[in-house]
Coordinates of C-alpha atoms and ligand atoms in Angstrom, one line a residue:
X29 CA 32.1 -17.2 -31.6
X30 CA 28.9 -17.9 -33.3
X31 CA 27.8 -15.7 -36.2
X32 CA 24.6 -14.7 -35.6
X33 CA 25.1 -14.1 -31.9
X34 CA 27.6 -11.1 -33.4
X35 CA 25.5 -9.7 -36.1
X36 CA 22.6 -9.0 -33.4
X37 CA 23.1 -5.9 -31.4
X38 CA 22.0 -6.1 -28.1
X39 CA 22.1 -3.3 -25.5
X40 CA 24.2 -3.6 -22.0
X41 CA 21.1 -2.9 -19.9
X42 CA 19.2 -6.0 -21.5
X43 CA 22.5 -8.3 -21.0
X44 CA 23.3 -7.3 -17.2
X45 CA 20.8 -7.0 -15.1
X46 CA 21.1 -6.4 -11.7
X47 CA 18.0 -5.5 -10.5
X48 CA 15.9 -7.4 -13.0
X49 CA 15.3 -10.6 -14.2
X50 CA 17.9 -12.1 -16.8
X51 CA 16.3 -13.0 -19.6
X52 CA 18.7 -12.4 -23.0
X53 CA 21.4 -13.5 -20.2
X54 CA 19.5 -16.3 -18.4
X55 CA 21.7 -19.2 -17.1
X56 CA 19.6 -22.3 -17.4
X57 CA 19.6 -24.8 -14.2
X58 CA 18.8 -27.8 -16.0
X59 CA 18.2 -29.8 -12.7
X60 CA 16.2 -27.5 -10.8
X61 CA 14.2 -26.4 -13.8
X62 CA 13.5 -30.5 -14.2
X63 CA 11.6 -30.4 -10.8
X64 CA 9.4 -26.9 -11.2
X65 CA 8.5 -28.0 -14.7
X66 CA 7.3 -31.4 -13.6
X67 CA 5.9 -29.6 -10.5
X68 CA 4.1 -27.6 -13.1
X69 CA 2.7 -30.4 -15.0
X70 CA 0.6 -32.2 -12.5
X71 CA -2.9 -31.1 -12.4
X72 CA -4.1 -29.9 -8.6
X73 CA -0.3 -29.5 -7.8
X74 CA 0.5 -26.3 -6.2
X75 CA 4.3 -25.0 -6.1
X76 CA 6.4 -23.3 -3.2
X77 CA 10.0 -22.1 -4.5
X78 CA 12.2 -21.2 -1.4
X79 CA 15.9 -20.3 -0.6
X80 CA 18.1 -17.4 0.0
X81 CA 17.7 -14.3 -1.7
X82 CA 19.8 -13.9 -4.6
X83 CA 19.7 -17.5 -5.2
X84 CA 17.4 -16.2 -8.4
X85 CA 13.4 -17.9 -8.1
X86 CA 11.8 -15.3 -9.4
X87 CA 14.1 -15.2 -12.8
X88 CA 13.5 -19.0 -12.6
X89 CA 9.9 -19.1 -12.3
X90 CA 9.9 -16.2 -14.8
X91 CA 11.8 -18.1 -17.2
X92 CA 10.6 -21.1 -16.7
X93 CA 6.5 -20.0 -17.2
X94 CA 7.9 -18.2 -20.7
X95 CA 9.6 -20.9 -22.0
X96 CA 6.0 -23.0 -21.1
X97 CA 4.3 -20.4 -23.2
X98 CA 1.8 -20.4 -19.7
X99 CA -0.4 -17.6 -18.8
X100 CA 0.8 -15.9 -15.7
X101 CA 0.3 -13.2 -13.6
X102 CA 2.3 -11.9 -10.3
X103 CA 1.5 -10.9 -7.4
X104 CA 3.9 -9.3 -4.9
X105 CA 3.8 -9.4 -1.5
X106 CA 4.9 -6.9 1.7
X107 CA 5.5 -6.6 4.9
X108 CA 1.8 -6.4 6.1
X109 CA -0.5 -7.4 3.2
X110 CA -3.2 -9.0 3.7
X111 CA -4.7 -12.5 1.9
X112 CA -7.7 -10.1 1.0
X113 CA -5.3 -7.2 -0.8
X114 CA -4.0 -10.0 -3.0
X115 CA -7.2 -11.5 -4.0
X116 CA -7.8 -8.1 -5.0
X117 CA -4.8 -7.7 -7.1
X118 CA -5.0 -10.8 -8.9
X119 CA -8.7 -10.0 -9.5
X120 CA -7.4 -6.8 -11.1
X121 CA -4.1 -8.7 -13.3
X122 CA -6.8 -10.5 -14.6
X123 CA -8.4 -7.8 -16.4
X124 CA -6.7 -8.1 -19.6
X125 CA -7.6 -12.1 -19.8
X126 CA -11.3 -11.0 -19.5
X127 CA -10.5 -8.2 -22.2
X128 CA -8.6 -9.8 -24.8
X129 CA -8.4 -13.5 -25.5
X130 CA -6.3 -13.7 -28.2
X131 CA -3.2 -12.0 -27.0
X132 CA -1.8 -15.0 -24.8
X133 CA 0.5 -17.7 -25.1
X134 CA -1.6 -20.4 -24.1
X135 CA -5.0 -20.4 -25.9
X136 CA -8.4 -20.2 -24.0
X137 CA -12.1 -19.3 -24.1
X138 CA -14.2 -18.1 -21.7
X139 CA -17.9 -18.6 -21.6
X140 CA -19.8 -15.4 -21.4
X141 CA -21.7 -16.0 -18.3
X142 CA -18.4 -16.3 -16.4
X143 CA -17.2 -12.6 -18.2
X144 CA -20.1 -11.0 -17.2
X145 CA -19.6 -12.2 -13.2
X146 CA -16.2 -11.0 -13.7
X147 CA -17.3 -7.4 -14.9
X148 CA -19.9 -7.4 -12.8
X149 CA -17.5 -7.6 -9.4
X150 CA -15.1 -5.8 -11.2
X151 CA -17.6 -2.8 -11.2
X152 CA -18.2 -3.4 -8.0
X153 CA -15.0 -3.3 -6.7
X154 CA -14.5 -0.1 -8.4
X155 CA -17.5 1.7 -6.9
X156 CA -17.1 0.4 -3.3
X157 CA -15.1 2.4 -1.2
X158 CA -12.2 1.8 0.6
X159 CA -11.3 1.7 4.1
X160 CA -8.3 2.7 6.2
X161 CA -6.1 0.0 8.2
X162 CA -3.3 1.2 10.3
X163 CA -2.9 4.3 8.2
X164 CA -3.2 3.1 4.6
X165 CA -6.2 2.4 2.4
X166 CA -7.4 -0.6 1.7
X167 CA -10.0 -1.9 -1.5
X168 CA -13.2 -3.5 0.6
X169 CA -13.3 -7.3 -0.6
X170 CA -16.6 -7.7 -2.4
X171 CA -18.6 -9.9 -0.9
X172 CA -19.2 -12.2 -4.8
X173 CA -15.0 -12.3 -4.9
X174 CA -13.9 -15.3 -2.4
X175 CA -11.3 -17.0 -3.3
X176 CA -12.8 -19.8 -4.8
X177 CA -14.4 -17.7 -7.4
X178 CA -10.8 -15.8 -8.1
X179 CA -9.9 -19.8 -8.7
X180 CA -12.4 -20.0 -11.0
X181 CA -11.4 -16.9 -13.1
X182 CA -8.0 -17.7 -13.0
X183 CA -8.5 -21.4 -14.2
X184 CA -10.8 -19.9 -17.0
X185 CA -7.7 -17.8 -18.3
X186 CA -5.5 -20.8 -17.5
X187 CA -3.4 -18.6 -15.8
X188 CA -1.1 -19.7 -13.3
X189 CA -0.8 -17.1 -10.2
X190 CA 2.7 -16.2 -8.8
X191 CA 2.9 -15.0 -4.4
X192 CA 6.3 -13.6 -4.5
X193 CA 7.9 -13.1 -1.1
X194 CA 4.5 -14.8 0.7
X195 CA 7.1 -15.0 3.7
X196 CA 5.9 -11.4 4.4
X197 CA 2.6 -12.2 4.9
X198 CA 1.2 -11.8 8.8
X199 CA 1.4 -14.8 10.4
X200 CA -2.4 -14.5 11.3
X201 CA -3.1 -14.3 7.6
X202 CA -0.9 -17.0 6.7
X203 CA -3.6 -19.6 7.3
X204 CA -5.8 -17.9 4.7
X205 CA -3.1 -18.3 2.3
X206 CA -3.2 -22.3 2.8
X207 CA -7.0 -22.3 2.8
X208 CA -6.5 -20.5 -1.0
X209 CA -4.5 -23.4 -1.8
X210 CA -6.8 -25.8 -1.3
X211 CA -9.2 -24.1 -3.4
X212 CA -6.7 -24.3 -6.1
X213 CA -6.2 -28.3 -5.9
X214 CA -9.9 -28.5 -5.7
X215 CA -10.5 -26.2 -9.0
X216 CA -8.4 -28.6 -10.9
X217 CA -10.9 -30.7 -11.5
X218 CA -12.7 -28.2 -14.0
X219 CA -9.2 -26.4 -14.9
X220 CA -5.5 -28.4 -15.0
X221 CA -3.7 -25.4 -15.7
X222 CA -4.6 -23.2 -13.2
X223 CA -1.9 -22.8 -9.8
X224 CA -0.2 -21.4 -7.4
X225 CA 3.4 -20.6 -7.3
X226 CA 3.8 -19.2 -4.0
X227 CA 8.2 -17.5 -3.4
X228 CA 9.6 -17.3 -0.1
X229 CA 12.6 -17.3 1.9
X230 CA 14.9 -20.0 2.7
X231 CA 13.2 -22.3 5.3
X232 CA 9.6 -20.5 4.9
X233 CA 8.0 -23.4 2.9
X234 CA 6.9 -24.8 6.2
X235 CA 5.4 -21.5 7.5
X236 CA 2.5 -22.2 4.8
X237 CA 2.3 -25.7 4.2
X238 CA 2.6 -26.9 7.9
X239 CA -1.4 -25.2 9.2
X240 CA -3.5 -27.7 6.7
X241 CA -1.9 -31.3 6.8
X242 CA -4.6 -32.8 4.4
X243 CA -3.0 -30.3 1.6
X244 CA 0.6 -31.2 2.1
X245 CA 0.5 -33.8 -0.1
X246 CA -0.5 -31.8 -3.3
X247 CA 2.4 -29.2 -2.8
X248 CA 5.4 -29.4 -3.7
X249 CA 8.1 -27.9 -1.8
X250 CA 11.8 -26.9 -4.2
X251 CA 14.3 -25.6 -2.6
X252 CA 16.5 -22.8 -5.0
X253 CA 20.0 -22.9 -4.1
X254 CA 22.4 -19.8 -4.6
X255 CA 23.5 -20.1 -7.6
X256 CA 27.4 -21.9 -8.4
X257 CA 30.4 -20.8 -9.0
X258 CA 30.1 -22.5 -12.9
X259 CA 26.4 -20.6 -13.1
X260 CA 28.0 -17.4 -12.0
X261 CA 31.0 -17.8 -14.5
X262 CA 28.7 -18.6 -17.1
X263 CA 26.8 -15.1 -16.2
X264 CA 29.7 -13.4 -17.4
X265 CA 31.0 -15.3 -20.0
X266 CA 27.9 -15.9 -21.8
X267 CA 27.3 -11.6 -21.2
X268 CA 30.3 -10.8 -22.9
X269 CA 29.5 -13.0 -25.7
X270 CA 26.6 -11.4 -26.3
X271 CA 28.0 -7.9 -26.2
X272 CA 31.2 -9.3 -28.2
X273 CA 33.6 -8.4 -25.6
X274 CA 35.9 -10.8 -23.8
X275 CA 37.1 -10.5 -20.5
X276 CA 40.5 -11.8 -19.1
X277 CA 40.6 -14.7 -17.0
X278 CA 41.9 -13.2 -13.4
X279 CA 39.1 -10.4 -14.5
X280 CA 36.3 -13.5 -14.5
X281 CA 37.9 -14.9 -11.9
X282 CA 37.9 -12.0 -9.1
X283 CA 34.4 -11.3 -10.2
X284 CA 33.4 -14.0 -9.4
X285 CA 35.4 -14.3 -6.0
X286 CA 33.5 -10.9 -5.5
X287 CA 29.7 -12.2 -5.9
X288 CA 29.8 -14.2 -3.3
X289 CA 27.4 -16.4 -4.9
X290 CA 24.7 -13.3 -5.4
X291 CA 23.8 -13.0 -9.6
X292 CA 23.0 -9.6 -9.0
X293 CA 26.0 -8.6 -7.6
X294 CA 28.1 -10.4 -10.8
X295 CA 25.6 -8.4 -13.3
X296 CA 26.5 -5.0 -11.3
X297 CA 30.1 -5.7 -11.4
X298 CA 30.1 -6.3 -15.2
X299 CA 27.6 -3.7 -16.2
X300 CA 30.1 -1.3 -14.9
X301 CA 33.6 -3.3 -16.3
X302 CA 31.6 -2.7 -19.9
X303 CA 30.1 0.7 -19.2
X304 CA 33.8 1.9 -18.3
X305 CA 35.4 0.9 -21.7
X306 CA 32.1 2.8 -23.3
X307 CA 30.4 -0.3 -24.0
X308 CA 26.5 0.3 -24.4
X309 CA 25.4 -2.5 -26.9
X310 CA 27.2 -5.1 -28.9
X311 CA 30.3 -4.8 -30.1
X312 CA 31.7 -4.5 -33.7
X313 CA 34.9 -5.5 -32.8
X314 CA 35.6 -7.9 -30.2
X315 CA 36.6 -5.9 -27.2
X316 CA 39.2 -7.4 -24.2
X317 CA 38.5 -6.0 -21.0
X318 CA 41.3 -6.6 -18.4
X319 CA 41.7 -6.6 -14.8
X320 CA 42.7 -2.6 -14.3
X321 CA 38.6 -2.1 -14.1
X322 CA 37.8 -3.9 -11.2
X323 CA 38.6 -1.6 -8.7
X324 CA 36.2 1.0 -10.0
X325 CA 33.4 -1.2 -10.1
X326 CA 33.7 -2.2 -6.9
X327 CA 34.1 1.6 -6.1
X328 CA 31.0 2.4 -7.9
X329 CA 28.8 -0.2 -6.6
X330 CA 29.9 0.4 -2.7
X331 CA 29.4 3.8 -3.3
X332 CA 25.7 3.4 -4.9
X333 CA 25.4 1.2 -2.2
X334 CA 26.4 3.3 1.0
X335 CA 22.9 4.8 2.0
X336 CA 21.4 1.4 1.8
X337 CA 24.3 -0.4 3.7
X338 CA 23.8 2.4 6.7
X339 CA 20.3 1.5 6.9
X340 CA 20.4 -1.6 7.0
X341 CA 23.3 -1.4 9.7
X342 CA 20.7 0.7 11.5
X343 CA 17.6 -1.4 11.4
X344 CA 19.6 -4.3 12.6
X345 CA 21.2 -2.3 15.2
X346 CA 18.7 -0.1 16.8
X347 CA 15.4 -0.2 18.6
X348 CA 16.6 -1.9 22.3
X349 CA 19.7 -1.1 24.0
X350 CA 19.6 -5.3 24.5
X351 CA 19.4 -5.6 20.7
X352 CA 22.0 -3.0 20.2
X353 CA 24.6 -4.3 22.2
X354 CA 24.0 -7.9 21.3
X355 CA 24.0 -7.2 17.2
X356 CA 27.0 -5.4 17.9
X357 CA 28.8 -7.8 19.2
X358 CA 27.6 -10.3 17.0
X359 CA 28.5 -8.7 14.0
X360 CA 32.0 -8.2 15.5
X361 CA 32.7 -11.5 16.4
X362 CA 32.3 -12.8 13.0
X363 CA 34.1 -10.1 11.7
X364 CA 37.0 -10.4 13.5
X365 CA 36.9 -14.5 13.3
X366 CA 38.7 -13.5 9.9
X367 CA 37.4 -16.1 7.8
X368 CA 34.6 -16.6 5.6
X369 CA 32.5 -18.9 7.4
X370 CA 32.5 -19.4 11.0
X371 CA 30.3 -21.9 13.3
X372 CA 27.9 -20.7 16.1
X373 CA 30.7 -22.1 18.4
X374 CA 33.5 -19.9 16.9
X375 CA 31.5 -16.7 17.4
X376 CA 30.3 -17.8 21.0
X377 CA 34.2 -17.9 22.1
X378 CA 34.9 -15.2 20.6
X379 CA 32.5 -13.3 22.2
X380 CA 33.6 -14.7 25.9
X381 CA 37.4 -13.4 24.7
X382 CA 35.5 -9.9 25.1
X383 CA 33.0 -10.8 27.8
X384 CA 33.5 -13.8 29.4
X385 CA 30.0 -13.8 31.4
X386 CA 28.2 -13.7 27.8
X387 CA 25.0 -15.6 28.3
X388 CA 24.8 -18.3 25.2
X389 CA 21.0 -17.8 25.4
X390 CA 21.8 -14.9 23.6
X391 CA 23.4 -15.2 20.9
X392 CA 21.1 -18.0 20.3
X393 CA 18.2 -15.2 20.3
X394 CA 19.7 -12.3 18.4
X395 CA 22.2 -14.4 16.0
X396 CA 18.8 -16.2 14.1
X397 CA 17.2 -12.8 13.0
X398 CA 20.2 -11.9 11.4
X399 CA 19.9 -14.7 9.1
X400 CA 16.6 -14.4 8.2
X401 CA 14.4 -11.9 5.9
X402 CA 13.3 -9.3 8.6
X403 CA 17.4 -8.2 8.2
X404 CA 17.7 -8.5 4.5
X405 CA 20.0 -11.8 5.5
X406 CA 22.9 -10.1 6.5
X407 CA 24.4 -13.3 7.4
X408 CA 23.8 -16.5 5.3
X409 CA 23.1 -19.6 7.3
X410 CA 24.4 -22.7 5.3
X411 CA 22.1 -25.4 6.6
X412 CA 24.2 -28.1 5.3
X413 CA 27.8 -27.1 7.1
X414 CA 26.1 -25.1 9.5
X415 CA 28.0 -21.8 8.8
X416 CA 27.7 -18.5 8.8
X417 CA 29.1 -15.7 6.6
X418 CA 28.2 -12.3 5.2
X419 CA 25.8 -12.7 2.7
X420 CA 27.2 -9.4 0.8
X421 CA 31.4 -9.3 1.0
X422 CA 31.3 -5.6 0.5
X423 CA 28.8 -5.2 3.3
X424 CA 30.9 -6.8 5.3
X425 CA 33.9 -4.0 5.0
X426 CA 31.3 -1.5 5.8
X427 CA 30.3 -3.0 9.1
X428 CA 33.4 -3.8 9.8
X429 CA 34.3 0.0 9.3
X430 CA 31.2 1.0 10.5
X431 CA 31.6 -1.3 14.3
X432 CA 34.7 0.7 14.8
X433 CA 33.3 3.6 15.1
X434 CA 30.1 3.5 17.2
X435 CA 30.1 5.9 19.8
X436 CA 27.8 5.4 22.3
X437 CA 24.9 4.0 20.6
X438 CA 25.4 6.1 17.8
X439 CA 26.7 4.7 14.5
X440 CA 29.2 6.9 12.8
X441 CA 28.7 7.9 8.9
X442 CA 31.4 6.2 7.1
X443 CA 33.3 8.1 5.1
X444 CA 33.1 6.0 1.4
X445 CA 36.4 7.5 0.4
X446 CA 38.0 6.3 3.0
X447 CA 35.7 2.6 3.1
X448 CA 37.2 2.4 -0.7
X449 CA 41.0 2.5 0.2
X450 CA 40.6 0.0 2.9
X451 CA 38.0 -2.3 1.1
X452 CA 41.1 -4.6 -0.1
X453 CA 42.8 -5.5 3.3
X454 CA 39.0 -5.4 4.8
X455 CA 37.7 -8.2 2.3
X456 CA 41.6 -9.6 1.5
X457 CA 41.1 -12.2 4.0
X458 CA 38.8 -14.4 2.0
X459 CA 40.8 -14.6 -0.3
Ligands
ADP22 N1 19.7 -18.3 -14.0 C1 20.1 -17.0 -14.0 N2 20.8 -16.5 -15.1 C2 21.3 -15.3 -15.1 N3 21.0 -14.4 -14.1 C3 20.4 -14.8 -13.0 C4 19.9 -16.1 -12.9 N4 19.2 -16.2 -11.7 C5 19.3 -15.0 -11.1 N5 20.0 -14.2 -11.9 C6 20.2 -12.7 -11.5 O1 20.5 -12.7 -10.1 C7 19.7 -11.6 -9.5 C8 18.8 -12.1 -8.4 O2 17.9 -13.0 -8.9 P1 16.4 -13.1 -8.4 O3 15.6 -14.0 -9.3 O4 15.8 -11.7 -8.2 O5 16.6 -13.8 -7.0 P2 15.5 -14.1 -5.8 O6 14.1 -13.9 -6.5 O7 15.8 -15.5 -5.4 O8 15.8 -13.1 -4.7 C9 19.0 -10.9 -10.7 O9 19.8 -9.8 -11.0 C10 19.0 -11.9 -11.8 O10 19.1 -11.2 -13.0
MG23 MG1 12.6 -12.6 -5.9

C-alpha cells in the first residue's frame, strides 16, 4: 500500500459509482483506449462506440476525452428525439465556449464575426417559439442553424460532440444523423479537432453508417466489450485501496461471480459491503471486510431494484396476448434450461417439451427483441458463441419467481421477502 494513496481521504460515493461514471475508480482498458485515442487523432475521422450496456462507453469516452485535455460536450439521446432537438442542444452546450475562452482544456480563439453569428441565432432561438409534436414541445430550428454551421461552431471551440444512445433515434431521422456526419469530415479541413463520437447499442453501428456508403470510410466503428473478469476484480480491488479497506478473497470473488460482467452492479455491491461496516470515506486504519456482508447487499440492491424489475417484466410481457404468451414462454425456457448460457436450439426444445406444435418462426420473432435495447437487454446475446443468458443474475430470480405466478395474463407482485430467501437456490445454479 502506497503512502500517499492512504494519506488522501476520499469519500465512498466518488469511489463506487453505480450510476455514474468512474473516474477516482476508473479501470483503464489499455487496448481499447489504443483504438478510440487513435480514432480520435485523425482529422475528418468520425467515432461510433457500440456494445452491450454495461460494458462501460460512456466512462470510456469520458475518460478518455479528460485524459486528452479535449473540449467536449454531450448530448443525450431518447426514445423519439429528433436530429433537429439535438442540433439545438449542442447549440445551447456551446454557450459557455462562446462565453468564456479561457476556462478549457484545449486552448482556442474565436474570431468575433463568428461570436456574433453565434449570439445572433442564439437570440433567435430564444425568441422563437416553440411548437408541439405528439404532445411535447419542441424549440423551432432556426432557419441560420443547419448543421453545417453547428460544425462550424463546434470546430471553432475545438470541441468534440458526444450522441449517447443515437440507437434511440427514429429510424426516419436516422439518415439525418449520417448526413451530420458528413458535414463533420468535410469541416476538418478548416478544424482537425472538431468530431463526432456518436454511442450505441451492441450491433447499431450499422443502423448509422450503412444509409451513406461514400462516408463509411471516414468512420470508425469500436466495438466495447463487457468488461472482464480481471477489469471487474480490479474494480474492487483498486476501490478498497482507495478507501483503505481490504476485502477477503471469497468476498472479491462472489462479487464478482455476482456482476455478471455489469461494472455497475460490482460498484452497487461494494458501495453497500463498505456502507455496512460504516465506511463513508477513507480509512484510518486498514479495515477487512469479510464474506458475512454479502447477503445484505444483494438484499439491498434486489430490493432497491424490485419496482424497476416489475416494470421491466411488464413492458416485455404485455401489450398482445401473442407477445404475452410468447415472452412468457421464452423467458421460461431459458430459465428452466438451468444453465447460464443456452443456444436458440436448447430453448426451441424446450419449449416443444411444453408445446410440441411450437412454431420455430416464433421464437425467431419474439426471442431478438429481448436481446436488444427496446427491453433494456434482458437477455445478452454473445455473438461470438452464440448464447444467450440473463444479462442481470438477480433479474433472473425475479422472473423466475415472477413466471410462477402469472395468473391469467396478470403478473403477480412478488413478495421481495420472500424473492430474498430463495435468491440462493434461484441463482445457485451458475455457480
Ligand atoms: N473502466 C471502468 N472502470 C471502472 N468502472 C467502470 C468502468 N467502465 C464502466 N464502469 C462502471 O460501470 C457502470 C456502467 O458503465 P457505463 O459507462 O455507464 O456503460 P455504458 O455506457 O456502456 O452503458 C458505471 O457504473 C461505471 O462507473
Ligand atoms: Mg452509456
Amino acid at each position: 500500500m502506497n503512502f500517499l494513496s492512504i494519506s488522501k481521504k476520499y469519500y465512498l460515493e466518488s469511489v463506487f459509482t453505480p450510476t455514474k461514471s468512474a473516474k477516482l475508480n476508473y479501470i483503464e482498458r489499455p487496448e481499447i483506449e489504443i483504438s478510440v485515442t487513435r480514432a480520435l487523432k485523425i482529422p475528418g475521422n468520425q467515432v461510433i462506440l457500440y456494445g452491450h450496456s454495461g460494458g462501460g462507453k460512456t466512462t470510456l469516452i469520458r475518460n478518455i476525452l479528460e485524459k486528452q485535455k479535449r473540449n467536449y460536450i454531450v448530448t443525450s439521446c431518447i426514445i423519439g428525439t429528433t436530429v433537429n432537438e439535438l442540433i439545438i442542444n449542442a447549440f445551447d452546450k456551446l454557450n459557455p465556449y462562446y462565453t468564456s475562452e479561457s476556462n478549457y482544456k484545449s486552448s482556442y480563439k474565436i474570431s468575433s464575426t463568428l461570436k456574433a453569428s453565434y449570439f445572433k441565432i442564439e437570440s433567435n432561438l430564444s425568441t422563437e417559439t416553440s411548437e408541439e409534436v405528439s404532445h411535447r414541445q419542441v424549440r423551432v430550428l432556426p432557419v441560420q442553424l443547419t448543421f453545417e454551421r453547428l460544425a462550424n461552431f463546434l470546430g471553432a471551440a475545438e470541441c468534440v460532440w458526444v450522441i449517447e444512445d443515437f440507437h434511440k433515434v427514429d429510424d426516419t431521422e436516422k439518415q439525418k444523423l449520417s448526413d451530420i456526419m458528413k458535414a463533420f469530415i468535410d469541416i476538418a479541413n478548416d478544424y482537425e479537432k472538431v468530431k463526432i463520437v456518436a454511442i450505441g447499442a451492441v450491433a447499431s453501428a450499422r443502423e448509422v453508417v450503412s444509409y451513406s456508403p461514400d462516408i463509411k470510410l471516414r468512420i470508425a466503428e469500436i466495438p466495447v466489450p463487457l468488461l472482464n473478469e480481471n477489469e471487474i476484480r480490479e474494480i474492487i480491488t483498486n476501490g478498497s485501496r482507495l478507501l483503505n479497506v481490504s476485502f477477503e478473497e471469497n468476498l472479491i470473488r462472489d462479487t464478482i461471480f455476482y456482476s455478471n460482467s455489469l461494472g455497475s452492479l460490482t460498484h452497487q455491491l461494494c458501495y453497500s459491503h463498505c456502507e455496512q461496516m460504516g465506511i463513508e470515506k477513507t480509512s484510518r486504519k486498514n479495515i477487512k471486510i469479510g464474506n458475512n456482508v454479502l447477503k445484505k447487499s444483494i438484499e439491498g440492491y434486489v430490493s432497491q431494484k424490485s419496482d424497476t424489475f416489475q416494470q421491466k417484466l411488464d413492458r416485455a410481457l404485455k401489450q398482445r396476448k401473442a407477445k404475452f404468451e410468447n415472452v412468457k414462454l421464452i423467458l421460461s425456457a431459458v430459465i428452466h434450461l438451468k444453465k447460464d448460457e443456452v443456444t436458440y436450439n436448447e430453448i426451441l426444445n424446450k419449449i416443444k417439451q411444453w408445446e410440441p406444435e411450437y412454431p420455430q418462426s416464433n421464437l425467431t420473432v419474439y426471442l431478438k427483441p429481448l436481446t436488444t435495447n427496446e427491453n433494456e437487454e434482458i437477455l445478452r446475446h454473445d455473438e461470438n458463441s452464440g448464447k444467450y443468458s440473463f444479462s442481470d443474475p438477480f433479474f433472473k430470480a425475479f422472473c423466475a419467481m415472477a413466471l410462477e405466478r402469472i395468473e391469467g395474463e396478470q403478473t403477480i407482485e412478488i413478495n421481495i421477502k420472500e424473492l430474498i430467501s430463495r435468491l440462493e437456490s434461484i441463482i445457485g445454479e451458475r455457480k
